[in-house]
Amino acid sequence: MEGFDALRVGIYGGTFAPIHNGHVASAKAFMEQMKLDYLFIIPTGTPPHKQMDHSDDPLFRLKMCELAFADTDGVIISDCEIKRGGKSYTYDTLVEFSRPDTRLFFMCGTDMVLTFDKWYRFEDIIKLCYPVYVRRENDPIMTKRIVDKITEYYNKYGVMFRRIVTEPTEISSTQIRKRVAEGKDISGLVPPAVAEFIKQNGLYLAEDEK
Ligand code: ATP
């Protein structure tokens, strides 16, 4: 149809336990550089038998995502994977978001790029979206591994990964949970409202502090 522009929609999924400034910076760069109309942040579901602890409640992870993007236009936090329950598959989420009038962009960090071809229905995933990656680290060895891997994807499957160009923020959720358990400060690593939420709800404390 003449003059018709497809809606550009981004999908950024993860455990987000908790969401941190690396996620937030990447999400904002993703929106800008891929010129997204909307970006869906989608925390994964957690199978009930894996919720070992108060801190593992998926609704906490969802709420922290809402707090992190409260003032960012165009970002929508979706509970579709949490509601679906069981193990979350990116394939199922992309099918759910696919529409004829929409171009889906799916972003992941460099660690995920390396294992992408092992994901459930990988060859269908790459038909449903434009894959995008963002660097997590300033490491030339990792950079070479990523370039080799995306070249392999291109040669084998004809799929081209787009790259988000941004200064990497070397933060992980594991590092944050560890710092909280050790009683260390996490300001500067997560948005202030997320730090407050973690404190108020006693998340990620060491065993003897619960
Ligand atoms: P954990 O330490 O618990 O494994 P994580 O920090 O890797 O968590 P996830 O929720 O597993 O965070 O990641 C969700 C998505 O965000 C993945 O695609 C991951 O590669 C990406 N990601 C995580 N941290 C960063 C970061 N610092 N910069 C860019 N992308 C990131």
PDB file of C-alpha atoms and ligand atoms in Angstrom:
ATOM      1  CA  MET A   1       0.000   0.000   0.000  1.00  0.00           C
ATOM      2  CA  GLU A   2       1.420   3.346  -0.984  1.00  0.00           C
ATOM      3  CA  GLY A   3       2.536   5.544   1.901  1.00  0.00           C
ATOM      4  CA  PHE A   4       2.189   2.681   4.348  1.00  0.00           C
ATOM      5  CA  ASP A   5       4.938   2.401   6.947  1.00  0.00           C
ATOM      6  CA  ALA A   6       5.144  -0.746   9.019  1.00  0.00           C
ATOM      7  CA  LEU A   7       5.161  -0.249  12.757  1.00  0.00           C
ATOM      8  CA  ARG A   8       8.638  -0.838  14.148  1.00  0.00           C
ATOM      9  CA  VAL A   9       8.438  -2.839  17.345  1.00  0.00           C
ATOM     10  CA  GLY A  10      11.349  -3.965  19.525  1.00  0.00           C
ATOM     11  CA  ILE A  11      11.429  -6.960  21.829  1.00  0.00           C
ATOM     12  CA  TYR A  12      13.949  -7.150  24.664  1.00  0.00           C
ATOM     13  CA  GLY A  13      13.587 -10.165  26.928  1.00  0.00           C
ATOM     14  CA  GLY A  14      15.518 -11.392  29.896  1.00  0.00           C
ATOM     15  CA  THR A  15      15.358 -12.643  33.428  1.00  0.00           C
ATOM     16  CA  PHE A  16      15.933  -9.105  34.708  1.00  0.00           C
ATOM     17  CA  ALA A  17      16.717 -10.268  38.244  1.00  0.00           C
ATOM     18  CA  PRO A  18      17.111  -7.389  38.732  1.00  0.00           C
ATOM     19  CA  ILE A  19      16.991  -5.026  35.752  1.00  0.00           C
ATOM     20  CA  HIS A  20      20.159  -2.878  35.781  1.00  0.00           C
ATOM     21  CA  ASN A  21      21.666   0.166  34.096  1.00  0.00           C
ATOM     22  CA  GLY A  22      23.278  -1.969  31.361  1.00  0.00           C
ATOM     23  CA  HIS A  23      19.797  -3.158  30.350  1.00  0.00           C
ATOM     24  CA  VAL A  24      18.346   0.356  30.541  1.00  0.00           C
ATOM     25  CA  ALA A  25      21.127   1.977  28.471  1.00  0.00           C
ATOM     26  CA  SER A  26      20.919  -0.798  25.842  1.00  0.00           C
ATOM     27  CA  ALA A  27      17.125  -0.529  25.641  1.00  0.00           C
ATOM     28  CA  LYS A  28      17.285   3.230  25.098  1.00  0.00           C
ATOM     29  CA  ALA A  29      19.983   2.894  22.412  1.00  0.00           C
ATOM     30  CA  PHE A  30      17.920   0.121  20.785  1.00  0.00           C
ATOM     31  CA  MET A  31      14.860   2.412  20.589  1.00  0.00           C
ATOM     32  CA  GLU A  32      16.837   5.259  19.136  1.00  0.00           C
ATOM     33  CA  GLN A  33      19.030   3.430  16.651  1.00  0.00           C
ATOM     34  CA  MET A  34      16.369   1.066  15.288  1.00  0.00           C
ATOM     35  CA  LYS A  35      13.858   3.960  15.277  1.00  0.00           C
ATOM     36  CA  LEU A  36      11.326   1.903  17.189  1.00  0.00           C
ATOM     37  CA  ASP A  37       7.750   3.043  17.648  1.00  0.00           C
ATOM     38  CA  TYR A  38       7.433   0.767  20.676  1.00  0.00           C
ATOM     39  CA  LEU A  39       9.774  -1.357  22.719  1.00  0.00           C
ATOM     40  CA  PHE A  40       8.429  -4.274  24.742  1.00  0.00           C
ATOM     41  CA  ILE A  41      10.492  -5.301  27.762  1.00  0.00           C
ATOM     42  CA  ILE A  42       9.565  -8.874  28.567  1.00  0.00           C
ATOM     43  CA  PRO A  43      10.716 -10.553  31.778  1.00  0.00           C
ATOM     44  CA  THR A  44      10.821 -14.346  31.424  1.00  0.00           C
ATOM     45  CA  GLY A  45       8.463 -16.616  33.274  1.00  0.00           C
ATOM     46  CA  THR A  46       9.816 -18.729  36.081  1.00  0.00           C
ATOM     47  CA  PRO A  47       8.521 -22.259  36.393  1.00  0.00           C
ATOM     48  CA  PRO A  48       6.927 -22.498  39.883  1.00  0.00           C
ATOM     49  CA  HIS A  49       9.324 -25.292  40.943  1.00  0.00           C
ATOM     50  CA  LYS A  50      12.247 -22.923  40.296  1.00  0.00           C
ATOM     51  CA  GLN A  51      10.929 -20.230  42.656  1.00  0.00           C
ATOM     52  CA  MET A  52      13.078 -21.298  45.585  1.00  0.00           C
ATOM     53  CA  ASP A  53      13.002 -18.012  47.348  1.00  0.00           C
ATOM     54  CA  HIS A  54      10.976 -14.876  48.086  1.00  0.00           C
ATOM     55  CA  SER A  55      13.313 -12.934  45.748  1.00  0.00           C
ATOM     56  CA  ASP A  56      12.482 -15.238  42.798  1.00  0.00           C
ATOM     57  CA  ASP A  57       8.876 -14.061  42.535  1.00  0.00           C
ATOM     58  CA  PRO A  58       8.462 -13.010  38.864  1.00  0.00           C
ATOM     59  CA  LEU A  59       6.172 -10.150  39.870  1.00  0.00           C
ATOM     60  CA  PHE A  60       9.106  -8.457  41.608  1.00  0.00           C
ATOM     61  CA  ARG A  61      11.122  -8.643  38.381  1.00  0.00           C
ATOM     62  CA  LEU A  62       8.159  -7.246  36.452  1.00  0.00           C
ATOM     63  CA  LYS A  63       7.653  -4.379  38.913  1.00  0.00           C
ATOM     64  CA  MET A  64      11.355  -3.436  38.797  1.00  0.00           C
ATOM     65  CA  CYS A  65      11.158  -3.229  34.981  1.00  0.00           C
ATOM     66  CA  GLU A  66       8.161  -0.905  35.325  1.00  0.00           C
ATOM     67  CA  LEU A  67      10.073   1.308  37.743  1.00  0.00           C
ATOM     68  CA  ALA A  68      13.161   1.393  35.518  1.00  0.00           C
ATOM     69  CA  PHE A  69      11.221   2.675  32.491  1.00  0.00           C
ATOM     70  CA  ALA A  70       8.498   4.687  34.236  1.00  0.00           C
ATOM     71  CA  ASP A  71       9.543   7.882  32.461  1.00  0.00           C
ATOM     72  CA  THR A  72      10.555   6.448  29.062  1.00  0.00           C
ATOM     73  CA  ASP A  73       8.023   7.045  26.299  1.00  0.00           C
ATOM     74  CA  GLY A  74       7.310   4.129  24.004  1.00  0.00           C
ATOM     75  CA  VAL A  75       8.505   1.421  26.402  1.00  0.00           C
ATOM     76  CA  ILE A  76       5.896  -1.148  27.415  1.00  0.00           C
ATOM     77  CA  ILE A  77       6.537  -3.770  30.064  1.00  0.00           C
ATOM     78  CA  SER A  78       4.835  -7.013  29.123  1.00  0.00           C
ATOM     79  CA  ASP A  79       3.908  -9.870  31.447  1.00  0.00           C
ATOM     80  CA  CYS A  80       3.140 -12.204  28.514  1.00  0.00           C
ATOM     81  CA  GLU A  81       5.940 -14.677  29.329  1.00  0.00           C
ATOM     82  CA  ILE A  82       5.172 -14.644  33.052  1.00  0.00           C
ATOM     83  CA  LYS A  83       1.462 -15.240  32.302  1.00  0.00           C
ATOM     84  CA  ARG A  84       2.233 -17.951  29.775  1.00  0.00           C
ATOM     85  CA  GLY A  85       4.081 -19.773  32.564  1.00  0.00           C
ATOM     86  CA  GLY A  86       6.599 -22.592  32.255  1.00  0.00           C
ATOM     87  CA  LYS A  87       9.846 -22.117  30.362  1.00  0.00           C
ATOM     88  CA  SER A  88       9.841 -19.015  28.174  1.00  0.00           C
ATOM     89  CA  TYR A  89      10.665 -19.465  24.517  1.00  0.00           C
ATOM     90  CA  THR A  90      11.517 -16.455  22.376  1.00  0.00           C
ATOM     91  CA  TYR A  91       9.882 -18.228  19.422  1.00  0.00           C
ATOM     92  CA  ASP A  92       6.486 -18.259  21.194  1.00  0.00           C
ATOM     93  CA  THR A  93       6.812 -14.579  22.114  1.00  0.00           C
ATOM     94  CA  LEU A  94       7.692 -13.552  18.560  1.00  0.00           C
ATOM     95  CA  VAL A  95       4.707 -15.500  17.210  1.00  0.00           C
ATOM     96  CA  GLU A  96       2.505 -13.693  19.735  1.00  0.00           C
ATOM     97  CA  PHE A  97       3.781 -10.261  18.609  1.00  0.00           C
ATOM     98  CA  SER A  98       3.851 -10.969  14.861  1.00  0.00           C
ATOM     99  CA  ARG A  99       1.401  -8.980  12.751  1.00  0.00           C
ATOM    100  CA  PRO A 100       1.350  -8.213   9.046  1.00  0.00           C
ATOM    101  CA  ASP A 101       1.699  -4.469   9.736  1.00  0.00           C
ATOM    102  CA  THR A 102       4.654  -4.837  12.114  1.00  0.00           C
ATOM    103  CA  ARG A 103       8.407  -5.269  11.766  1.00  0.00           C
ATOM    104  CA  LEU A 104       9.806  -6.998  14.842  1.00  0.00           C
ATOM    105  CA  PHE A 105      13.330  -6.283  16.052  1.00  0.00           C
ATOM    106  CA  PHE A 106      14.711  -8.608  18.694  1.00  0.00           C
ATOM    107  CA  MET A 107      17.703  -7.479  20.763  1.00  0.00           C
ATOM    108  CA  CYS A 108      20.070  -9.545  22.873  1.00  0.00           C
ATOM    109  CA  GLY A 109      23.476  -9.054  24.468  1.00  0.00           C
ATOM    110  CA  THR A 110      26.691 -10.541  23.115  1.00  0.00           C
ATOM    111  CA  ASP A 111      26.611 -13.597  25.417  1.00  0.00           C
ATOM    112  CA  MET A 112      23.294 -14.615  23.853  1.00  0.00           C
ATOM    113  CA  VAL A 113      24.518 -14.110  20.264  1.00  0.00           C
ATOM    114  CA  LEU A 114      27.027 -16.919  20.747  1.00  0.00           C
ATOM    115  CA  THR A 115      24.335 -19.474  21.641  1.00  0.00           C
ATOM    116  CA  PHE A 116      21.493 -18.107  19.508  1.00  0.00           C
ATOM    117  CA  ASP A 117      21.563 -21.035  17.059  1.00  0.00           C
ATOM    118  CA  LYS A 118      20.896 -23.448  19.955  1.00  0.00           C
ATOM    119  CA  TRP A 119      17.631 -21.717  20.874  1.00  0.00           C
ATOM    120  CA  TYR A 120      14.290 -23.460  20.422  1.00  0.00           C
ATOM    121  CA  ARG A 121      13.220 -23.054  16.725  1.00  0.00           C
ATOM    122  CA  PHE A 122      16.127 -20.754  15.927  1.00  0.00           C
ATOM    123  CA  GLU A 123      15.545 -21.025  12.167  1.00  0.00           C
ATOM    124  CA  ASP A 124      11.957 -19.848  12.634  1.00  0.00           C
ATOM    125  CA  ILE A 125      13.046 -17.084  15.024  1.00  0.00           C
ATOM    126  CA  ILE A 126      15.227 -15.530  12.333  1.00  0.00           C
ATOM    127  CA  LYS A 127      12.283 -15.531   9.924  1.00  0.00           C
ATOM    128  CA  LEU A 128      10.059 -13.734  12.434  1.00  0.00           C
ATOM    129  CA  CYS A 129      12.355 -10.849  13.403  1.00  0.00           C
ATOM    130  CA  TYR A 130      15.377  -8.757  12.591  1.00  0.00           C
ATOM    131  CA  PRO A 131      17.958  -9.836  15.182  1.00  0.00           C
ATOM    132  CA  VAL A 132      19.948  -7.094  16.847  1.00  0.00           C
ATOM    133  CA  TYR A 133      22.829  -7.327  19.312  1.00  0.00           C
ATOM    134  CA  VAL A 134      24.472  -5.027  21.777  1.00  0.00           C
ATOM    135  CA  ARG A 135      27.962  -5.377  23.218  1.00  0.00           C
ATOM    136  CA  ARG A 136      28.212  -6.004  26.960  1.00  0.00           C
ATOM    137  CA  GLU A 137      31.965  -5.719  27.236  1.00  0.00           C
ATOM    138  CA  ASN A 138      35.032  -3.922  25.936  1.00  0.00           C
ATOM    139  CA  ASP A 139      36.948  -7.074  25.181  1.00  0.00           C
ATOM    140  CA  PRO A 140      38.719  -7.543  21.821  1.00  0.00           C
ATOM    141  CA  ILE A 141      38.697 -11.352  22.157  1.00  0.00           C
ATOM    142  CA  MET A 142      34.932 -11.366  22.681  1.00  0.00           C
ATOM    143  CA  THR A 143      34.501  -8.882  19.825  1.00  0.00           C
ATOM    144  CA  LYS A 144      36.311 -11.254  17.474  1.00  0.00           C
ATOM    145  CA  ARG A 145      34.195 -14.214  18.633  1.00  0.00           C
ATOM    146  CA  ILE A 146      31.037 -12.193  17.971  1.00  0.00           C
ATOM    147  CA  VAL A 147      32.163 -11.054  14.514  1.00  0.00           C
ATOM    148  CA  ASP A 148      33.033 -14.670  13.617  1.00  0.00           C
ATOM    149  CA  LYS A 149      29.668 -15.877  14.891  1.00  0.00           C
ATOM    150  CA  ILE A 150      27.559 -13.304  13.068  1.00  0.00           C
ATOM    151  CA  THR A 151      29.551 -13.988   9.894  1.00  0.00           C
ATOM    152  CA  GLU A 152      28.701 -17.674  10.354  1.00  0.00           C
ATOM    153  CA  TYR A 153      24.986 -16.816  10.769  1.00  0.00           C
ATOM    154  CA  TYR A 154      25.119 -14.768   7.582  1.00  0.00           C
ATOM    155  CA  ASN A 155      26.911 -17.437   5.555  1.00  0.00           C
ATOM    156  CA  LYS A 156      24.810 -20.330   6.826  1.00  0.00           C
ATOM    157  CA  TYR A 157      21.360 -18.771   7.141  1.00  0.00           C
ATOM    158  CA  GLY A 158      21.538 -15.491   5.216  1.00  0.00           C
ATOM    159  CA  VAL A 159      20.578 -13.564   8.344  1.00  0.00           C
ATOM    160  CA  MET A 160      22.316 -10.302   9.167  1.00  0.00           C
ATOM    161  CA  PHE A 161      22.537  -9.210  12.796  1.00  0.00           C
ATOM    162  CA  ARG A 162      22.272  -5.468  13.259  1.00  0.00           C
ATOM    163  CA  ARG A 163      24.523  -3.940  15.874  1.00  0.00           C
ATOM    164  CA  ILE A 164      23.607  -1.299  18.433  1.00  0.00           C
ATOM    165  CA  VAL A 165      26.526   1.084  18.725  1.00  0.00           C
ATOM    166  CA  THR A 166      26.964   2.170  22.313  1.00  0.00           C
ATOM    167  CA  GLU A 167      29.648   2.264  24.987  1.00  0.00           C
ATOM    168  CA  PRO A 168      29.306  -1.097  26.786  1.00  0.00           C
ATOM    169  CA  THR A 169      28.114  -1.005  30.400  1.00  0.00           C
ATOM    170  CA  GLU A 170      29.802  -3.936  32.092  1.00  0.00           C
ATOM    171  CA  ILE A 171      27.120  -4.764  34.671  1.00  0.00           C
ATOM    172  CA  SER A 172      25.365  -8.072  35.341  1.00  0.00           C
ATOM    173  CA  SER A 173      22.395  -8.981  37.528  1.00  0.00           C
ATOM    174  CA  THR A 174      24.574 -11.622  39.200  1.00  0.00           C
ATOM    175  CA  GLN A 175      26.997  -8.908  40.284  1.00  0.00           C
ATOM    176  CA  ILE A 176      24.122  -6.882  41.758  1.00  0.00           C
ATOM    177  CA  ARG A 177      22.600  -9.804  43.685  1.00  0.00           C
ATOM    178  CA  LYS A 178      26.069 -10.562  45.037  1.00  0.00           C
ATOM    179  CA  ARG A 179      26.659  -6.977  46.124  1.00  0.00           C
ATOM    180  CA  VAL A 180      23.299  -6.822  47.910  1.00  0.00           C
ATOM    181  CA  ALA A 181      24.026 -10.102  49.714  1.00  0.00           C
ATOM    182  CA  GLU A 182      27.387  -8.665  50.806  1.00  0.00           C
ATOM    183  CA  GLY A 183      25.712  -5.460  52.057  1.00  0.00           C
ATOM    184  CA  LYS A 184      27.446  -3.339  49.376  1.00  0.00           C
ATOM    185  CA  ASP A 185      26.061  -0.241  47.677  1.00  0.00           C
ATOM    186  CA  ILE A 186      24.321  -0.744  44.315  1.00  0.00           C
ATOM    187  CA  SER A 187      23.526   2.869  43.494  1.00  0.00           C
ATOM    188  CA  GLY A 188      24.899   3.720  40.070  1.00  0.00           C
ATOM    189  CA  LEU A 189      24.330   0.126  38.929  1.00  0.00           C
ATOM    190  CA  VAL A 190      20.520   0.136  38.915  1.00  0.00           C
ATOM    191  CA  PRO A 191      18.009   3.003  38.578  1.00  0.00           C
ATOM    192  CA  PRO A 192      17.355   4.683  41.974  1.00  0.00           C
ATOM    193  CA  ALA A 193      13.726   3.451  42.136  1.00  0.00           C
ATOM    194  CA  VAL A 194      14.925  -0.125  41.564  1.00  0.00           C
ATOM    195  CA  ALA A 195      17.533   0.169  44.340  1.00  0.00           C
ATOM    196  CA  GLU A 196      14.806   1.432  46.672  1.00  0.00           C
ATOM    197  CA  PHE A 197      12.454  -1.407  45.677  1.00  0.00           C
ATOM    198  CA  ILE A 198      15.150  -4.014  46.364  1.00  0.00           C
ATOM    199  CA  LYS A 199      15.722  -2.496  49.790  1.00  0.00           C
ATOM    200  CA  GLN A 200      12.033  -2.124  50.701  1.00  0.00           C
ATOM    201  CA  ASN A 201      11.256  -5.714  49.722  1.00  0.00           C
ATOM    202  CA  GLY A 202      14.378  -7.277  51.205  1.00  0.00           C
ATOM    203  CA  LEU A 203      15.416  -8.861  47.890  1.00  0.00           C
ATOM    204  CA  TYR A 204      18.710 -10.717  47.381  1.00  0.00           C
ATOM    205  CA  LEU A 205      19.741 -10.632  51.039  1.00  0.00           C
ATOM    206  CA  ALA A 206      22.221 -13.164  52.393  1.00  0.00           C
ATOM    207  CA  GLU A 207      20.613 -16.158  54.171  1.00  0.00           C
ATOM    208  CA  ASP A 208      21.295 -14.858  57.690  1.00  0.00           C
ATOM    209  CA  GLU A 209      19.744 -11.433  57.010  1.00  0.00           C
ATOM    210  CA  LYS A 210      16.323 -12.688  55.922  1.00  0.00           C
TER     211      LYS A 210
HETATM  212  P1  ATP B   1      22.590 -12.718  35.125  1.00  0.00           P
HETATM  213  O1  ATP B   1      23.846 -12.113  35.663  1.00  0.00           O
HETATM  214  O2  ATP B   1      21.583 -13.105  36.195  1.00  0.00           O
HETATM  215  O3  ATP B   1      22.868 -13.861  34.154  1.00  0.00           O
HETATM  216  P2  ATP B   1      22.246 -10.629  33.134  1.00  0.00           P
HETATM  217  O4  ATP B   1      22.869  -9.395  33.698  1.00  0.00           O
HETATM  218  O5  ATP B   1      23.002 -11.378  32.088  1.00  0.00           O
HETATM  219  O6  ATP B   1      21.799 -11.602  34.309  1.00  0.00           O
HETATM  220  P3  ATP B   1      19.688 -11.060  31.824  1.00  0.00           P
HETATM  221  O7  ATP B   1      18.396 -10.673  32.417  1.00  0.00           O
HETATM  222  O8  ATP B   1      20.048 -12.493  31.803  1.00  0.00           O
HETATM  223  O9  ATP B   1      20.837 -10.187  32.596  1.00  0.00           O
HETATM  224  O10 ATP B   1      19.838 -10.450  30.372  1.00  0.00           O
HETATM  225  C1  ATP B   1      18.766 -10.078  29.529  1.00  0.00           C
HETATM  226  C2  ATP B   1      19.340  -9.598  28.214  1.00  0.00           C
HETATM  227  O11 ATP B   1      20.125  -8.424  28.448  1.00  0.00           O
HETATM  228  C3  ATP B   1      20.291 -10.584  27.523  1.00  0.00           C
HETATM  229  O12 ATP B   1      20.125 -10.479  26.113  1.00  0.00           O
HETATM  230  C4  ATP B   1      21.670 -10.103  27.932  1.00  0.00           C
HETATM  231  O13 ATP B   1      22.662 -10.458  26.998  1.00  0.00           O
HETATM  232  C5  ATP B   1      21.450  -8.595  27.959  1.00  0.00           C
HETATM  233  N1  ATP B   1      22.337  -7.893  28.891  1.00  0.00           N
HETATM  234  C6  ATP B   1      22.576  -8.193  30.184  1.00  0.00           C
HETATM  235  N2  ATP B   1      23.451  -7.320  30.725  1.00  0.00           N
HETATM  236  C7  ATP B   1      23.770  -6.446  29.755  1.00  0.00           C
HETATM  237  C8  ATP B   1      24.647  -5.295  29.691  1.00  0.00           C
HETATM  238  N3  ATP B   1      25.390  -4.917  30.726  1.00  0.00           N
HETATM  239  N4  ATP B   1      24.720  -4.619  28.518  1.00  0.00           N
HETATM  240  C9  ATP B   1      23.995  -5.035  27.444  1.00  0.00           C
HETATM  241  N5  ATP B   1      23.156  -6.097  27.450  1.00  0.00           N
HETATM  242  C10 ATP B   1      23.039  -6.807  28.575  1.00  0.00           C
END
